[in-house]
Amino acid sequence: MPMASHSLSTSNFRLGLHLSSKTQLNSSSDRFQFSLPNTRISSSIRAMGSSSSSSQKPDTTNHQKAGDRDYKSVSDQEWKKKLSGEQFYVTRQKGTERAFTGEYWNTKTPGTYHCICCDTPLFESTTKFDSGTGWPSYYQPIGSNVKSKLDLSIIFMPRQEALCAVCDAHLGHVFDDGPPPTGKRYCINSASLKLNPK
């Protein structure tokens, strides 16, 4: 995974910039620091997420999550014990439920929609709207708890996959045809969500 927006390109090295010998990794704080002449750059090493994830990286300090478990280490067998067959298929195998069949596609109950896998709050009911697609749709996630990455599984139709930023659960896809104020449509599978009513 790229370290941060302050990554060093090879052209910088050609210009004569060299890392100094002052390089340290502090495992207790998960911070990596290195020094250039008269420059100090610091970047968080992310414990979760795959190396193929999007360059759009949420700030983990803003995640409103239930705990600090490293969900990357959870095996498929553990997920299968925790989730229903459909929930596992959608969230861990990037499946899609049939339109107009999910539990929340037409729900208007006020509350907060959490990730079914790790209980991270993902969407507020106040951002839910009727997209007419048959899937729950939202114009804005909570903070940076939802990330996206390019999905090329359908060659002729590249899309942006929506994932839980904490456990990498597949949620659905995000499109640029939503309502104001964001213009986004987070088209989400009900099977990836758990509604906590207010």
Coordinates of C-alpha atoms in Angstrom, one line a residue:
M1 CA 0.0 0.0 0.0
P2 CA 1.4 3.5 -0.8
M3 CA 2.5 5.1 2.4
A4 CA 1.0 8.6 2.1
S5 CA 0.6 11.6 -0.2
H6 CA 4.1 12.6 0.7
S7 CA 5.6 9.5 -1.0
L8 CA 9.1 9.9 -2.6
S9 CA 9.3 9.4 -6.4
T10 CA 12.4 8.0 -8.1
S11 CA 12.9 11.3 -9.8
N12 CA 13.5 12.9 -6.3
F13 CA 16.3 10.4 -5.8
R14 CA 17.8 11.3 -9.2
L15 CA 17.8 14.9 -8.0
G16 CA 20.1 13.8 -5.2
L17 CA 17.7 13.5 -2.2
H18 CA 18.8 10.6 0.0
L19 CA 17.3 9.2 3.1
S20 CA 19.4 9.9 6.2
S21 CA 20.4 7.1 8.5
K22 CA 17.8 8.4 11.0
T23 CA 15.0 6.0 10.2
Q24 CA 12.9 4.5 13.0
L25 CA 9.8 2.4 13.4
N26 CA 7.9 2.6 16.6
S27 CA 5.7 -0.4 16.7
S28 CA 3.7 0.7 19.7
S29 CA 2.4 3.8 17.9
D30 CA 2.4 2.4 14.4
R31 CA 4.2 5.5 13.2
F32 CA 7.0 5.5 10.6
Q33 CA 9.4 8.4 10.5
F34 CA 12.2 9.2 8.2
S35 CA 14.3 12.3 7.7
L36 CA 15.6 14.2 4.7
P37 CA 18.0 17.1 4.9
N38 CA 16.0 19.8 6.7
T39 CA 12.8 17.8 6.2
R40 CA 10.8 15.5 8.4
I41 CA 8.0 13.4 7.0
S42 CA 5.7 11.2 9.1
S43 CA 3.1 8.8 7.9
S44 CA 0.8 6.3 9.6
I45 CA 1.3 2.6 8.7
R46 CA -2.2 1.2 8.3
A47 CA -2.7 -2.1 10.0
M48 CA -5.9 -2.9 8.0
G49 CA -6.7 -2.9 4.3
S50 CA -5.2 -4.7 1.4
S51 CA -2.3 -3.6 -0.8
S52 CA -4.8 -3.3 -3.7
S53 CA -7.0 -0.8 -2.0
S54 CA -7.8 2.6 -3.4
S55 CA -5.4 5.5 -3.2
Q56 CA -8.2 7.3 -1.4
K57 CA -7.3 6.5 2.2
P58 CA -9.6 7.5 5.0
D59 CA -8.0 9.0 8.1
T60 CA -8.1 6.2 10.6
T61 CA -8.2 8.7 13.5
N62 CA -11.7 9.8 12.3
H63 CA -13.2 6.3 12.3
Q64 CA -16.1 5.9 14.7
K65 CA -15.7 2.2 15.4
A66 CA -16.8 -0.2 18.1
G67 CA -13.3 -1.6 18.8
D68 CA -9.7 -1.8 17.8
R69 CA -9.6 -5.3 16.5
D70 CA -7.4 -6.1 13.5
Y71 CA -10.1 -7.5 11.2
K72 CA -7.5 -8.3 8.5
S73 CA -6.6 -11.4 10.6
V74 CA -10.1 -12.8 10.7
S75 CA -10.3 -16.0 8.7
D76 CA -13.2 -16.9 6.3
Q77 CA -14.1 -19.7 8.8
E78 CA -14.6 -17.1 11.5
W79 CA -16.6 -14.8 9.3
K80 CA -18.8 -17.8 8.3
K81 CA -19.6 -18.5 11.9
K82 CA -20.5 -14.8 12.5
L83 CA -22.5 -14.1 9.4
S84 CA -25.4 -15.7 7.5
G85 CA -24.8 -17.3 4.1
E86 CA -26.0 -14.2 2.2
Q87 CA -24.1 -11.8 4.5
F88 CA -20.9 -13.7 4.0
Y89 CA -21.4 -13.9 0.2
V90 CA -22.0 -10.1 0.0
T91 CA -19.4 -8.8 2.4
R92 CA -16.6 -11.2 2.1
Q93 CA -17.0 -12.5 -1.5
K94 CA -18.2 -9.2 -3.0
G95 CA -21.6 -10.5 -4.0
T96 CA -24.8 -8.6 -4.7
E97 CA -28.3 -9.3 -3.4
R98 CA -31.2 -9.1 -5.8
A99 CA -32.8 -5.7 -6.2
F100 CA -36.0 -5.1 -4.1
T101 CA -35.3 -8.1 -1.9
G102 CA -33.0 -6.7 0.8
E103 CA -34.3 -5.9 4.3
Y104 CA -33.5 -2.2 4.1
W105 CA -34.2 -1.1 0.5
N106 CA -37.5 0.6 1.5
T107 CA -36.9 1.1 5.2
K108 CA -37.7 4.6 6.6
T109 CA -36.9 3.9 10.2
P110 CA -34.7 6.6 11.8
G111 CA -31.4 5.4 13.0
T112 CA -27.8 4.5 12.1
Y113 CA -26.8 1.8 9.7
H114 CA -23.7 -0.2 11.0
C115 CA -21.4 -2.6 9.2
I116 CA -22.8 -6.2 9.8
C117 CA -19.2 -7.5 10.1
C118 CA -17.5 -5.1 12.6
D119 CA -20.4 -2.8 13.8
T120 CA -18.7 0.4 12.5
P121 CA -21.4 3.1 11.9
L122 CA -21.6 3.7 8.2
F123 CA -24.7 5.8 7.3
E124 CA -27.3 7.9 9.1
S125 CA -30.9 7.4 8.0
T126 CA -31.1 11.1 7.4
T127 CA -28.8 10.6 4.3
K128 CA -30.9 7.7 2.9
F129 CA -33.0 8.5 -0.2
D130 CA -35.2 6.6 -2.6
S131 CA -33.1 6.0 -5.7
G132 CA -35.6 3.7 -7.4
T133 CA -32.9 1.0 -7.8
G134 CA -34.1 -1.5 -5.2
W135 CA -31.1 -1.1 -3.0
P136 CA -30.7 1.1 0.1
S137 CA -29.1 4.4 -1.2
Y138 CA -27.3 7.1 0.7
Y139 CA -25.8 10.4 -0.4
Q140 CA -23.1 10.5 2.3
P141 CA -21.4 8.1 4.7
I142 CA -20.4 8.8 8.3
G143 CA -17.0 10.5 8.5
S144 CA -14.4 8.5 6.7
N145 CA -15.9 5.1 7.7
V146 CA -16.6 4.1 4.1
K147 CA -13.8 4.0 1.5
S148 CA -13.9 3.3 -2.2
K149 CA -11.6 1.7 -4.8
L150 CA -11.8 1.0 -8.5
D151 CA -13.7 -2.1 -9.3
L152 CA -12.8 -3.6 -12.7
S153 CA -14.7 -6.9 -12.3
I154 CA -16.9 -5.9 -15.2
I155 CA -14.4 -4.9 -17.9
F156 CA -16.7 -2.7 -19.9
M157 CA -18.2 -1.0 -16.8
P158 CA -15.6 0.2 -14.3
R159 CA -17.2 1.2 -11.0
Q160 CA -16.1 2.5 -7.6
E161 CA -16.6 -0.2 -5.0
A162 CA -17.7 0.9 -1.5
L163 CA -16.1 -0.8 1.4
C164 CA -16.1 -0.6 5.2
A165 CA -12.9 1.3 6.1
V166 CA -12.4 -0.7 9.2
C167 CA -12.9 -4.4 8.1
D168 CA -12.9 -4.1 4.3
A169 CA -16.4 -5.6 4.0
H170 CA -17.8 -5.1 0.5
L171 CA -20.9 -2.8 0.9
G172 CA -21.8 -2.0 -2.7
H173 CA -20.8 0.7 -5.1
V174 CA -20.8 4.5 -5.2
F175 CA -21.9 6.5 -8.2
D176 CA -21.9 10.2 -9.2
D177 CA -25.7 10.4 -9.9
G178 CA -26.9 11.1 -6.3
P179 CA -28.8 14.1 -4.9
P180 CA -27.3 17.3 -3.4
P181 CA -25.4 18.2 -1.4
T182 CA -22.8 15.5 -2.4
G183 CA -24.1 14.3 -5.8
K184 CA -23.1 10.8 -4.7
R185 CA -25.2 7.6 -4.6
Y186 CA -23.9 4.9 -2.3
C187 CA -25.8 1.9 -3.5
I188 CA -25.5 -0.5 -0.7
N189 CA -26.5 -4.2 -0.1
S190 CA -28.9 -4.6 2.9
A191 CA -27.0 -7.8 3.8
S192 CA -23.9 -5.7 4.6
L193 CA -25.9 -3.5 7.1
K194 CA -27.4 -3.6 10.5
L195 CA -29.9 -0.8 11.5
N196 CA -29.7 0.5 15.0
P197 CA -33.0 2.4 15.4
K198 CA -33.2 5.7 17.3

